[in-house]
């Protein structure tokens, strides 16, 4: 038997963002200074998705600081800037790619995945996506989150596979839940179980067990899996991530 074929891929479970005031008494003790939240978070979880980068891309020195400050084995995924995804809609991406690559280099062994979330009004454009993925350095792992339904097409999945880019699997109000693995890793964003409001609600234990089964299937296929909960309200993301880790028996 091929020993490699029996290897299960690793799983990383965390939340989308970490600096929320309303996580006090859920994850953070009362009065904890904001600057100490990441260290406190990293003592409990092994990965996080940086969302603030979407609104304002951090300086190179910030990425170098995260590399130094985060504990061994911790992995940071980063959301691409809205200037690239929503402003330019991936058009003429070279300047942004140069900035991202420079920062990604500074992040070193703490880098996980670059999340590229496309806006709901960005309809399918294979040529533009192809150009962007071809221009991105191959040492940057990337996942693409599509919000316009026209992207749900076999040719798009083939395009992602050709570039080793992961289709972002989603759960959330008005979003399609398509279980596609187009790369050596799977990237999952859980935006909340509320049918009417994105980022709302808390996943039930049954729902989390269902996701655990899907994750195990990807693991058996040898995929590395990243899962981020984005239902931050009321600390739901923290609780859901903790339960899912317990169900899967991972750190």
JSON list of C-alpha atoms in Angstrom, two decimals:
[
{"chain": "A", "resi": 1, "resn": "UNK", "atom": "CA", "xyz": [0.00, 0.00, 0.00]},
{"chain": "A", "resi": 2, "resn": "UNK", "atom": "CA", "xyz": [1.17, 3.52, -0.79]},
{"chain": "A", "resi": 3, "resn": "UNK", "atom": "CA", "xyz": [1.90, 5.02, 2.61]},
{"chain": "A", "resi": 4, "resn": "UNK", "atom": "CA", "xyz": [1.41, 8.54, 1.28]},
{"chain": "A", "resi": 5, "resn": "UNK", "atom": "CA", "xyz": [-2.13, 7.73, 0.18]},
{"chain": "A", "resi": 6, "resn": "UNK", "atom": "CA", "xyz": [-3.08, 6.99, 3.77]},
{"chain": "A", "resi": 7, "resn": "UNK", "atom": "CA", "xyz": [-1.84, 10.31, 5.14]},
{"chain": "A", "resi": 8, "resn": "UNK", "atom": "CA", "xyz": [-4.54, 12.64, 6.38]},
{"chain": "A", "resi": 9, "resn": "UNK", "atom": "CA", "xyz": [-4.16, 16.34, 5.69]},
{"chain": "A", "resi": 10, "resn": "UNK", "atom": "CA", "xyz": [-3.82, 18.75, 8.63]},
{"chain": "A", "resi": 11, "resn": "UNK", "atom": "CA", "xyz": [-6.73, 20.92, 9.77]},
{"chain": "A", "resi": 12, "resn": "UNK", "atom": "CA", "xyz": [-6.52, 24.53, 10.99]},
{"chain": "A", "resi": 13, "resn": "UNK", "atom": "CA", "xyz": [-9.58, 26.07, 12.66]},
{"chain": "A", "resi": 14, "resn": "UNK", "atom": "CA", "xyz": [-9.96, 29.67, 13.77]},
{"chain": "A", "resi": 15, "resn": "UNK", "atom": "CA", "xyz": [-11.97, 32.85, 13.34]},
{"chain": "A", "resi": 16, "resn": "UNK", "atom": "CA", "xyz": [-12.16, 35.71, 10.87]},
{"chain": "A", "resi": 17, "resn": "UNK", "atom": "CA", "xyz": [-10.56, 38.52, 12.81]},
{"chain": "A", "resi": 18, "resn": "UNK", "atom": "CA", "xyz": [-9.67, 38.64, 16.48]},
{"chain": "A", "resi": 19, "resn": "UNK", "atom": "CA", "xyz": [-9.98, 42.22, 17.76]},
{"chain": "A", "resi": 20, "resn": "UNK", "atom": "CA", "xyz": [-13.63, 42.49, 18.75]},
{"chain": "A", "resi": 21, "resn": "UNK", "atom": "CA", "xyz": [-14.77, 44.40, 21.82]},
{"chain": "A", "resi": 22, "resn": "UNK", "atom": "CA", "xyz": [-17.78, 42.13, 22.18]},
{"chain": "A", "resi": 23, "resn": "UNK", "atom": "CA", "xyz": [-15.53, 39.09, 22.69]},
{"chain": "A", "resi": 24, "resn": "UNK", "atom": "CA", "xyz": [-14.79, 40.34, 26.18]},
{"chain": "A", "resi": 25, "resn": "UNK", "atom": "CA", "xyz": [-15.91, 37.67, 28.67]},
{"chain": "A", "resi": 26, "resn": "UNK", "atom": "CA", "xyz": [-16.08, 35.17, 25.78]},
{"chain": "A", "resi": 27, "resn": "UNK", "atom": "CA", "xyz": [-12.44, 34.94, 24.73]},
{"chain": "A", "resi": 28, "resn": "UNK", "atom": "CA", "xyz": [-10.83, 37.91, 26.43]},
{"chain": "A", "resi": 29, "resn": "UNK", "atom": "CA", "xyz": [-10.82, 38.74, 30.15]},
{"chain": "A", "resi": 30, "resn": "UNK", "atom": "CA", "xyz": [-12.41, 42.07, 31.13]},
{"chain": "A", "resi": 31, "resn": "UNK", "atom": "CA", "xyz": [-10.16, 45.05, 30.55]},
{"chain": "A", "resi": 32, "resn": "UNK", "atom": "CA", "xyz": [-7.61, 43.26, 28.37]},
{"chain": "A", "resi": 33, "resn": "UNK", "atom": "CA", "xyz": [-5.85, 45.94, 26.25]},
{"chain": "A", "resi": 34, "resn": "UNK", "atom": "CA", "xyz": [-6.53, 45.62, 22.50]},
{"chain": "A", "resi": 35, "resn": "UNK", "atom": "CA", "xyz": [-2.81, 45.24, 21.79]},
{"chain": "A", "resi": 36, "resn": "UNK", "atom": "CA", "xyz": [-2.75, 42.04, 23.87]},
{"chain": "A", "resi": 37, "resn": "UNK", "atom": "CA", "xyz": [-5.69, 40.35, 22.15]},
{"chain": "A", "resi": 38, "resn": "UNK", "atom": "CA", "xyz": [-3.68, 38.58, 19.44]},
{"chain": "A", "resi": 39, "resn": "UNK", "atom": "CA", "xyz": [-1.32, 36.95, 21.95]},
{"chain": "A", "resi": 40, "resn": "UNK", "atom": "CA", "xyz": [-4.32, 35.87, 24.01]},
{"chain": "A", "resi": 41, "resn": "UNK", "atom": "CA", "xyz": [-6.04, 34.51, 20.90]},
{"chain": "A", "resi": 42, "resn": "UNK", "atom": "CA", "xyz": [-2.91, 32.66, 19.76]},
{"chain": "A", "resi": 43, "resn": "UNK", "atom": "CA", "xyz": [-2.72, 30.88, 23.11]},
{"chain": "A", "resi": 44, "resn": "UNK", "atom": "CA", "xyz": [-6.04, 29.22, 22.28]},
{"chain": "A", "resi": 45, "resn": "UNK", "atom": "CA", "xyz": [-6.11, 28.90, 18.48]},
{"chain": "A", "resi": 46, "resn": "UNK", "atom": "CA", "xyz": [-3.47, 28.02, 15.88]},
{"chain": "A", "resi": 47, "resn": "UNK", "atom": "CA", "xyz": [-4.71, 30.16, 12.98]},
{"chain": "A", "resi": 48, "resn": "UNK", "atom": "CA", "xyz": [-6.64, 33.34, 12.28]},
{"chain": "A", "resi": 49, "resn": "UNK", "atom": "CA", "xyz": [-7.88, 35.21, 9.22]},
{"chain": "A", "resi": 50, "resn": "UNK", "atom": "CA", "xyz": [-6.85, 38.87, 9.15]},
{"chain": "A", "resi": 51, "resn": "UNK", "atom": "CA", "xyz": [-9.80, 40.94, 7.88]},
{"chain": "A", "resi": 52, "resn": "UNK", "atom": "CA", "xyz": [-8.60, 44.49, 8.65]},
{"chain": "A", "resi": 53, "resn": "UNK", "atom": "CA", "xyz": [-6.25, 44.19, 5.65]},
{"chain": "A", "resi": 54, "resn": "UNK", "atom": "CA", "xyz": [-9.30, 44.45, 3.40]},
{"chain": "A", "resi": 55, "resn": "UNK", "atom": "CA", "xyz": [-9.93, 48.02, 4.55]},
{"chain": "A", "resi": 56, "resn": "UNK", "atom": "CA", "xyz": [-6.34, 49.15, 5.02]},
{"chain": "A", "resi": 57, "resn": "UNK", "atom": "CA", "xyz": [-3.39, 47.08, 3.90]},
{"chain": "A", "resi": 58, "resn": "UNK", "atom": "CA", "xyz": [-0.80, 46.85, 6.71]},
{"chain": "A", "resi": 59, "resn": "UNK", "atom": "CA", "xyz": [2.78, 48.03, 6.44]},
{"chain": "A", "resi": 60, "resn": "UNK", "atom": "CA", "xyz": [5.60, 45.60, 5.69]},
{"chain": "A", "resi": 61, "resn": "UNK", "atom": "CA", "xyz": [6.81, 46.05, 9.27]},
{"chain": "A", "resi": 62, "resn": "UNK", "atom": "CA", "xyz": [3.46, 44.83, 10.60]},
{"chain": "A", "resi": 63, "resn": "UNK", "atom": "CA", "xyz": [3.87, 41.51, 8.80]},
{"chain": "A", "resi": 64, "resn": "UNK", "atom": "CA", "xyz": [7.43, 41.19, 10.10]},
{"chain": "A", "resi": 65, "resn": "UNK", "atom": "CA", "xyz": [6.14, 41.91, 13.61]},
{"chain": "A", "resi": 66, "resn": "UNK", "atom": "CA", "xyz": [3.49, 39.20, 13.32]},
{"chain": "A", "resi": 67, "resn": "UNK", "atom": "CA", "xyz": [6.16, 36.75, 12.20]},
{"chain": "A", "resi": 68, "resn": "UNK", "atom": "CA", "xyz": [8.18, 37.47, 15.31]},
{"chain": "A", "resi": 69, "resn": "UNK", "atom": "CA", "xyz": [5.30, 37.69, 17.78]},
{"chain": "A", "resi": 70, "resn": "UNK", "atom": "CA", "xyz": [3.17, 34.72, 16.79]},
{"chain": "A", "resi": 71, "resn": "UNK", "atom": "CA", "xyz": [4.05, 31.36, 18.36]},
{"chain": "A", "resi": 72, "resn": "UNK", "atom": "CA", "xyz": [5.66, 28.51, 16.40]},
{"chain": "A", "resi": 73, "resn": "UNK", "atom": "CA", "xyz": [3.19, 26.72, 14.13]},
{"chain": "A", "resi": 74, "resn": "UNK", "atom": "CA", "xyz": [0.66, 29.56, 14.11]},
{"chain": "A", "resi": 75, "resn": "UNK", "atom": "CA", "xyz": [-0.63, 30.41, 10.63]},
{"chain": "A", "resi": 76, "resn": "UNK", "atom": "CA", "xyz": [-2.05, 33.74, 9.48]},
{"chain": "A", "resi": 77, "resn": "UNK", "atom": "CA", "xyz": [-4.41, 33.98, 6.51]},
{"chain": "A", "resi": 78, "resn": "UNK", "atom": "CA", "xyz": [-4.87, 37.46, 5.09]},
{"chain": "A", "resi": 79, "resn": "UNK", "atom": "CA", "xyz": [-7.78, 39.03, 3.21]},
{"chain": "A", "resi": 80, "resn": "UNK", "atom": "CA", "xyz": [-6.70, 40.84, 0.05]},
{"chain": "A", "resi": 81, "resn": "UNK", "atom": "CA", "xyz": [-7.26, 44.64, -0.06]},
{"chain": "A", "resi": 82, "resn": "UNK", "atom": "CA", "xyz": [-10.53, 45.99, -1.40]},
{"chain": "A", "resi": 83, "resn": "UNK", "atom": "CA", "xyz": [-8.56, 48.31, -3.67]},
{"chain": "A", "resi": 84, "resn": "UNK", "atom": "CA", "xyz": [-7.59, 45.20, -5.64]},
{"chain": "A", "resi": 85, "resn": "UNK", "atom": "CA", "xyz": [-10.78, 43.16, -5.35]},
{"chain": "A", "resi": 86, "resn": "UNK", "atom": "CA", "xyz": [-13.58, 45.73, -5.20]},
{"chain": "A", "resi": 87, "resn": "UNK", "atom": "CA", "xyz": [-11.95, 48.87, -6.62]},
{"chain": "A", "resi": 88, "resn": "UNK", "atom": "CA", "xyz": [-10.00, 47.42, -9.53]},
{"chain": "A", "resi": 89, "resn": "UNK", "atom": "CA", "xyz": [-11.91, 44.11, -9.68]},
{"chain": "A", "resi": 90, "resn": "UNK", "atom": "CA", "xyz": [-8.53, 42.43, -10.30]},
{"chain": "A", "resi": 91, "resn": "UNK", "atom": "CA", "xyz": [-7.81, 44.69, -13.30]},
{"chain": "A", "resi": 92, "resn": "UNK", "atom": "CA", "xyz": [-4.15, 45.65, -13.75]},
{"chain": "A", "resi": 93, "resn": "UNK", "atom": "CA", "xyz": [-3.13, 43.96, -10.47]},
{"chain": "A", "resi": 94, "resn": "UNK", "atom": "CA", "xyz": [0.66, 44.30, -10.70]},
{"chain": "A", "resi": 95, "resn": "UNK", "atom": "CA", "xyz": [1.13, 47.13, -8.17]},
{"chain": "A", "resi": 96, "resn": "UNK", "atom": "CA", "xyz": [-1.02, 45.37, -5.56]},
{"chain": "A", "resi": 97, "resn": "UNK", "atom": "CA", "xyz": [0.63, 42.01, -6.20]},
{"chain": "A", "resi": 98, "resn": "UNK", "atom": "CA", "xyz": [4.05, 43.56, -5.66]},
{"chain": "A", "resi": 99, "resn": "UNK", "atom": "CA", "xyz": [2.94, 44.97, -2.29]},
{"chain": "A", "resi": 100, "resn": "UNK", "atom": "CA", "xyz": [1.29, 41.73, -1.24]},
{"chain": "A", "resi": 101, "resn": "UNK", "atom": "CA", "xyz": [4.32, 39.63, -2.21]},
{"chain": "A", "resi": 102, "resn": "UNK", "atom": "CA", "xyz": [6.66, 41.91, -0.28]},
{"chain": "A", "resi": 103, "resn": "UNK", "atom": "CA", "xyz": [4.53, 41.58, 2.84]},
{"chain": "A", "resi": 104, "resn": "UNK", "atom": "CA", "xyz": [4.04, 37.85, 2.33]},
{"chain": "A", "resi": 105, "resn": "UNK", "atom": "CA", "xyz": [7.80, 37.48, 2.29]},
{"chain": "A", "resi": 106, "resn": "UNK", "atom": "CA", "xyz": [8.01, 39.29, 5.63]},
{"chain": "A", "resi": 107, "resn": "UNK", "atom": "CA", "xyz": [5.40, 36.97, 7.16]},
{"chain": "A", "resi": 108, "resn": "UNK", "atom": "CA", "xyz": [7.72, 34.02, 6.57]},
{"chain": "A", "resi": 109, "resn": "UNK", "atom": "CA", "xyz": [6.73, 30.71, 8.18]},
{"chain": "A", "resi": 110, "resn": "UNK", "atom": "CA", "xyz": [3.54, 32.22, 9.65]},
{"chain": "A", "resi": 111, "resn": "UNK", "atom": "CA", "xyz": [1.84, 32.66, 6.27]},
{"chain": "A", "resi": 112, "resn": "UNK", "atom": "CA", "xyz": [-1.18, 30.57, 5.41]},
{"chain": "A", "resi": 113, "resn": "UNK", "atom": "CA", "xyz": [-3.50, 31.68, 2.60]},
{"chain": "A", "resi": 114, "resn": "UNK", "atom": "CA", "xyz": [-4.29, 34.92, 0.77]},
{"chain": "A", "resi": 115, "resn": "UNK", "atom": "CA", "xyz": [-8.08, 35.27, 0.60]},
{"chain": "A", "resi": 116, "resn": "UNK", "atom": "CA", "xyz": [-9.33, 37.07, -2.50]},
{"chain": "A", "resi": 117, "resn": "UNK", "atom": "CA", "xyz": [-13.00, 37.93, -1.96]},
{"chain": "A", "resi": 118, "resn": "UNK", "atom": "CA", "xyz": [-14.70, 39.19, -5.12]},
{"chain": "A", "resi": 119, "resn": "UNK", "atom": "CA", "xyz": [-17.68, 41.58, -4.79]},
{"chain": "A", "resi": 120, "resn": "UNK", "atom": "CA", "xyz": [-21.29, 40.56, -5.50]},
{"chain": "A", "resi": 121, "resn": "UNK", "atom": "CA", "xyz": [-21.41, 42.84, -8.56]},
{"chain": "A", "resi": 122, "resn": "UNK", "atom": "CA", "xyz": [-18.32, 41.28, -10.18]},
{"chain": "A", "resi": 123, "resn": "UNK", "atom": "CA", "xyz": [-19.74, 38.85, -12.74]},
{"chain": "A", "resi": 124, "resn": "UNK", "atom": "CA", "xyz": [-17.73, 36.02, -14.26]},
{"chain": "A", "resi": 125, "resn": "UNK", "atom": "CA", "xyz": [-14.68, 37.12, -16.22]},
{"chain": "A", "resi": 126, "resn": "UNK", "atom": "CA", "xyz": [-12.40, 34.15, -16.84]},
{"chain": "A", "resi": 127, "resn": "UNK", "atom": "CA", "xyz": [-9.74, 36.15, -18.65]},
{"chain": "A", "resi": 128, "resn": "UNK", "atom": "CA", "xyz": [-9.36, 38.63, -15.81]},
{"chain": "A", "resi": 129, "resn": "UNK", "atom": "CA", "xyz": [-9.18, 35.90, -13.17]},
{"chain": "A", "resi": 130, "resn": "UNK", "atom": "CA", "xyz": [-6.69, 33.94, -15.27]},
{"chain": "A", "resi": 131, "resn": "UNK", "atom": "CA", "xyz": [-4.46, 37.00, -15.68]},
{"chain": "A", "resi": 132, "resn": "UNK", "atom": "CA", "xyz": [-4.51, 37.70, -11.95]},
{"chain": "A", "resi": 133, "resn": "UNK", "atom": "CA", "xyz": [-3.72, 34.14, -10.91]},
{"chain": "A", "resi": 134, "resn": "UNK", "atom": "CA", "xyz": [-0.94, 33.88, -13.49]},
{"chain": "A", "resi": 135, "resn": "UNK", "atom": "CA", "xyz": [0.60, 37.13, -12.20]},
{"chain": "A", "resi": 136, "resn": "UNK", "atom": "CA", "xyz": [0.51, 36.02, -8.56]},
{"chain": "A", "resi": 137, "resn": "UNK", "atom": "CA", "xyz": [3.78, 34.37, -7.41]},
{"chain": "A", "resi": 138, "resn": "UNK", "atom": "CA", "xyz": [3.31, 30.61, -7.11]},
{"chain": "A", "resi": 139, "resn": "UNK", "atom": "CA", "xyz": [4.66, 30.64, -3.54]},
{"chain": "A", "resi": 140, "resn": "UNK", "atom": "CA", "xyz": [1.59, 32.55, -2.39]},
{"chain": "A", "resi": 141, "resn": "UNK", "atom": "CA", "xyz": [-1.27, 30.18, -1.66]},
{"chain": "A", "resi": 142, "resn": "UNK", "atom": "CA", "xyz": [-4.55, 31.79, -2.70]},
{"chain": "A", "resi": 143, "resn": "UNK", "atom": "CA", "xyz": [-8.25, 31.12, -2.24]},
{"chain": "A", "resi": 144, "resn": "UNK", "atom": "CA", "xyz": [-10.93, 32.93, -4.23]},
{"chain": "A", "resi": 145, "resn": "UNK", "atom": "CA", "xyz": [-14.35, 33.68, -2.73]},
{"chain": "A", "resi": 146, "resn": "UNK", "atom": "CA", "xyz": [-16.96, 34.31, -5.42]},
{"chain": "A", "resi": 147, "resn": "UNK", "atom": "CA", "xyz": [-20.06, 36.30, -4.50]},
{"chain": "A", "resi": 148, "resn": "UNK", "atom": "CA", "xyz": [-21.67, 36.52, -7.98]},
{"chain": "A", "resi": 149, "resn": "UNK", "atom": "CA", "xyz": [-23.50, 33.32, -9.01]},
{"chain": "A", "resi": 150, "resn": "UNK", "atom": "CA", "xyz": [-22.16, 33.40, -12.59]},
{"chain": "A", "resi": 151, "resn": "UNK", "atom": "CA", "xyz": [-18.80, 32.09, -11.37]},
{"chain": "A", "resi": 152, "resn": "UNK", "atom": "CA", "xyz": [-20.35, 28.70, -10.56]},
{"chain": "A", "resi": 153, "resn": "UNK", "atom": "CA", "xyz": [-19.17, 26.98, -13.75]},
{"chain": "A", "resi": 154, "resn": "UNK", "atom": "CA", "xyz": [-16.99, 23.94, -14.52]},
{"chain": "A", "resi": 155, "resn": "UNK", "atom": "CA", "xyz": [-14.59, 26.08, -16.55]},
{"chain": "A", "resi": 156, "resn": "UNK", "atom": "CA", "xyz": [-13.95, 28.32, -13.55]},
{"chain": "A", "resi": 157, "resn": "UNK", "atom": "CA", "xyz": [-13.13, 25.35, -11.33]},
{"chain": "A", "resi": 158, "resn": "UNK", "atom": "CA", "xyz": [-10.77, 24.04, -14.01]},
{"chain": "A", "resi": 159, "resn": "UNK", "atom": "CA", "xyz": [-9.09, 27.45, -14.17]},
{"chain": "A", "resi": 160, "resn": "UNK", "atom": "CA", "xyz": [-8.56, 27.43, -10.40]},
{"chain": "A", "resi": 161, "resn": "UNK", "atom": "CA", "xyz": [-7.15, 23.90, -10.54]},
{"chain": "A", "resi": 162, "resn": "UNK", "atom": "CA", "xyz": [-4.73, 24.89, -13.27]},
{"chain": "A", "resi": 163, "resn": "UNK", "atom": "CA", "xyz": [-3.25, 27.57, -11.00]},
{"chain": "A", "resi": 164, "resn": "UNK", "atom": "CA", "xyz": [-3.43, 25.59, -7.75]},
{"chain": "A", "resi": 165, "resn": "UNK", "atom": "CA", "xyz": [-5.92, 28.13, -6.34]},
{"chain": "A", "resi": 166, "resn": "UNK", "atom": "CA", "xyz": [-8.58, 27.00, -3.88]},
{"chain": "A", "resi": 167, "resn": "UNK", "atom": "CA", "xyz": [-12.26, 27.65, -4.42]},
{"chain": "A", "resi": 168, "resn": "UNK", "atom": "CA", "xyz": [-13.51, 29.23, -1.19]},
{"chain": "A", "resi": 169, "resn": "UNK", "atom": "CA", "xyz": [-16.22, 27.01, 0.27]},
{"chain": "A", "resi": 170, "resn": "UNK", "atom": "CA", "xyz": [-18.88, 29.19, 1.91]},
{"chain": "A", "resi": 171, "resn": "UNK", "atom": "CA", "xyz": [-21.78, 28.93, 4.32]},
{"chain": "A", "resi": 172, "resn": "UNK", "atom": "CA", "xyz": [-24.03, 31.94, 4.84]},
{"chain": "A", "resi": 173, "resn": "UNK", "atom": "CA", "xyz": [-27.24, 33.73, 3.95]},
{"chain": "A", "resi": 174, "resn": "UNK", "atom": "CA", "xyz": [-27.72, 33.94, 0.19]},
{"chain": "A", "resi": 175, "resn": "UNK", "atom": "CA", "xyz": [-24.41, 32.22, -0.54]},
{"chain": "A", "resi": 176, "resn": "UNK", "atom": "CA", "xyz": [-24.09, 28.92, -2.40]},
{"chain": "A", "resi": 177, "resn": "UNK", "atom": "CA", "xyz": [-22.56, 26.09, -0.37]},
{"chain": "A", "resi": 178, "resn": "UNK", "atom": "CA", "xyz": [-20.52, 24.30, -3.03]},
{"chain": "A", "resi": 179, "resn": "UNK", "atom": "CA", "xyz": [-18.13, 21.65, -1.75]},
{"chain": "A", "resi": 180, "resn": "UNK", "atom": "CA", "xyz": [-15.35, 21.94, -4.31]},
{"chain": "A", "resi": 181, "resn": "UNK", "atom": "CA", "xyz": [-11.67, 21.20, -3.74]},
{"chain": "A", "resi": 182, "resn": "UNK", "atom": "CA", "xyz": [-9.59, 22.74, -6.53]},
{"chain": "A", "resi": 183, "resn": "UNK", "atom": "CA", "xyz": [-6.16, 22.81, -4.85]},
{"chain": "A", "resi": 184, "resn": "UNK", "atom": "CA", "xyz": [-3.96, 20.86, -2.46]},
{"chain": "A", "resi": 185, "resn": "UNK", "atom": "CA", "xyz": [-5.73, 22.70, 0.34]},
{"chain": "A", "resi": 186, "resn": "UNK", "atom": "CA", "xyz": [-9.36, 23.59, 1.09]},
{"chain": "A", "resi": 187, "resn": "UNK", "atom": "CA", "xyz": [-10.42, 27.00, 2.39]},
{"chain": "A", "resi": 188, "resn": "UNK", "atom": "CA", "xyz": [-13.75, 27.28, 4.23]},
{"chain": "A", "resi": 189, "resn": "UNK", "atom": "CA", "xyz": [-15.46, 30.46, 5.47]},
{"chain": "A", "resi": 190, "resn": "UNK", "atom": "CA", "xyz": [-18.46, 29.95, 7.73]},
{"chain": "A", "resi": 191, "resn": "UNK", "atom": "CA", "xyz": [-20.43, 33.21, 7.73]},
{"chain": "A", "resi": 192, "resn": "UNK", "atom": "CA", "xyz": [-23.19, 31.99, 10.05]},
{"chain": "A", "resi": 193, "resn": "UNK", "atom": "CA", "xyz": [-26.29, 29.77, 9.77]},
{"chain": "A", "resi": 194, "resn": "UNK", "atom": "CA", "xyz": [-28.85, 32.61, 9.70]},
{"chain": "A", "resi": 195, "resn": "UNK", "atom": "CA", "xyz": [-30.84, 32.33, 6.47]},
{"chain": "A", "resi": 196, "resn": "UNK", "atom": "CA", "xyz": [-31.56, 36.06, 6.27]},
{"chain": "A", "resi": 197, "resn": "UNK", "atom": "CA", "xyz": [-28.50, 37.84, 7.65]},
{"chain": "A", "resi": 198, "resn": "UNK", "atom": "CA", "xyz": [-24.85, 37.26, 6.86]},
{"chain": "A", "resi": 199, "resn": "UNK", "atom": "CA", "xyz": [-22.59, 36.79, 9.89]},
{"chain": "A", "resi": 200, "resn": "UNK", "atom": "CA", "xyz": [-25.62, 36.02, 12.06]},
{"chain": "A", "resi": 201, "resn": "UNK", "atom": "CA", "xyz": [-26.46, 33.13, 14.33]},
{"chain": "A", "resi": 202, "resn": "UNK", "atom": "CA", "xyz": [-24.61, 30.27, 15.93]},
{"chain": "A", "resi": 203, "resn": "UNK", "atom": "CA", "xyz": [-24.13, 26.86, 14.32]},
{"chain": "A", "resi": 204, "resn": "UNK", "atom": "CA", "xyz": [-25.82, 23.99, 16.13]},
{"chain": "A", "resi": 205, "resn": "UNK", "atom": "CA", "xyz": [-23.84, 20.97, 17.26]},
{"chain": "A", "resi": 206, "resn": "UNK", "atom": "CA", "xyz": [-25.50, 18.94, 14.48]},
{"chain": "A", "resi": 207, "resn": "UNK", "atom": "CA", "xyz": [-24.43, 21.49, 11.86]},
{"chain": "A", "resi": 208, "resn": "UNK", "atom": "CA", "xyz": [-20.89, 21.47, 13.20]},
{"chain": "A", "resi": 209, "resn": "UNK", "atom": "CA", "xyz": [-20.81, 17.66, 13.12]},
{"chain": "A", "resi": 210, "resn": "UNK", "atom": "CA", "xyz": [-21.92, 17.84, 9.47]},
{"chain": "A", "resi": 211, "resn": "UNK", "atom": "CA", "xyz": [-19.01, 20.15, 8.69]},
{"chain": "A", "resi": 212, "resn": "UNK", "atom": "CA", "xyz": [-16.67, 17.88, 10.65]},
{"chain": "A", "resi": 213, "resn": "UNK", "atom": "CA", "xyz": [-17.68, 15.00, 8.36]},
{"chain": "A", "resi": 214, "resn": "UNK", "atom": "CA", "xyz": [-16.93, 17.10, 5.27]},
{"chain": "A", "resi": 215, "resn": "UNK", "atom": "CA", "xyz": [-13.55, 18.10, 6.70]},
{"chain": "A", "resi": 216, "resn": "UNK", "atom": "CA", "xyz": [-12.69, 14.46, 7.40]},
{"chain": "A", "resi": 217, "resn": "UNK", "atom": "CA", "xyz": [-13.51, 13.60, 3.78]},
{"chain": "A", "resi": 218, "resn": "UNK", "atom": "CA", "xyz": [-11.08, 16.27, 2.57]},
{"chain": "A", "resi": 219, "resn": "UNK", "atom": "CA", "xyz": [-8.49, 15.04, 5.06]},
{"chain": "A", "resi": 220, "resn": "UNK", "atom": "CA", "xyz": [-8.77, 11.49, 3.80]},
{"chain": "A", "resi": 221, "resn": "UNK", "atom": "CA", "xyz": [-8.17, 12.85, 0.30]},
{"chain": "A", "resi": 222, "resn": "UNK", "atom": "CA", "xyz": [-4.91, 14.30, 1.62]},
{"chain": "A", "resi": 223, "resn": "UNK", "atom": "CA", "xyz": [-6.03, 17.93, 1.63]},
{"chain": "A", "resi": 224, "resn": "UNK", "atom": "CA", "xyz": [-4.88, 20.51, 4.14]},
{"chain": "A", "resi": 225, "resn": "UNK", "atom": "CA", "xyz": [-7.99, 22.30, 5.44]},
{"chain": "A", "resi": 226, "resn": "UNK", "atom": "CA", "xyz": [-8.39, 25.85, 6.73]},
{"chain": "A", "resi": 227, "resn": "UNK", "atom": "CA", "xyz": [-11.69, 26.78, 8.42]},
{"chain": "A", "resi": 228, "resn": "UNK", "atom": "CA", "xyz": [-12.61, 30.27, 9.62]},
{"chain": "A", "resi": 229, "resn": "UNK", "atom": "CA", "xyz": [-15.80, 31.27, 11.43]},
{"chain": "A", "resi": 230, "resn": "UNK", "atom": "CA", "xyz": [-17.02, 34.76, 10.52]},
{"chain": "A", "resi": 231, "resn": "UNK", "atom": "CA", "xyz": [-20.14, 34.92, 12.72]},
{"chain": "A", "resi": 232, "resn": "UNK", "atom": "CA", "xyz": [-18.42, 37.14, 15.28]},
{"chain": "A", "resi": 233, "resn": "UNK", "atom": "CA", "xyz": [-21.59, 38.52, 16.92]},
{"chain": "A", "resi": 234, "resn": "UNK", "atom": "CA", "xyz": [-21.95, 37.50, 20.55]},
{"chain": "A", "resi": 235, "resn": "UNK", "atom": "CA", "xyz": [-18.73, 35.54, 20.35]},
{"chain": "A", "resi": 236, "resn": "UNK", "atom": "CA", "xyz": [-20.45, 32.82, 18.28]},
{"chain": "A", "resi": 237, "resn": "UNK", "atom": "CA", "xyz": [-17.37, 32.35, 16.10]},
{"chain": "A", "resi": 238, "resn": "UNK", "atom": "CA", "xyz": [-15.21, 31.58, 19.13]},
{"chain": "A", "resi": 239, "resn": "UNK", "atom": "CA", "xyz": [-17.66, 29.03, 20.53]},
{"chain": "A", "resi": 240, "resn": "UNK", "atom": "CA", "xyz": [-18.33, 27.38, 17.15]},
{"chain": "A", "resi": 241, "resn": "UNK", "atom": "CA", "xyz": [-14.62, 27.10, 16.35]},
{"chain": "A", "resi": 242, "resn": "UNK", "atom": "CA", "xyz": [-13.97, 25.56, 19.75]},
{"chain": "A", "resi": 243, "resn": "UNK", "atom": "CA", "xyz": [-16.73, 22.96, 19.34]},
{"chain": "A", "resi": 244, "resn": "UNK", "atom": "CA", "xyz": [-15.61, 22.03, 15.82]},
{"chain": "A", "resi": 245, "resn": "UNK", "atom": "CA", "xyz": [-12.05, 21.53, 17.02]},
{"chain": "A", "resi": 246, "resn": "UNK", "atom": "CA", "xyz": [-13.31, 19.31, 19.83]},
{"chain": "A", "resi": 247, "resn": "UNK", "atom": "CA", "xyz": [-15.43, 17.22, 17.44]},
{"chain": "A", "resi": 248, "resn": "UNK", "atom": "CA", "xyz": [-12.45, 16.73, 15.13]},
{"chain": "A", "resi": 249, "resn": "UNK", "atom": "CA", "xyz": [-9.96, 16.28, 17.95]},
{"chain": "A", "resi": 250, "resn": "UNK", "atom": "CA", "xyz": [-7.56, 18.91, 16.63]},
{"chain": "A", "resi": 251, "resn": "UNK", "atom": "CA", "xyz": [-5.69, 21.74, 18.36]}
]
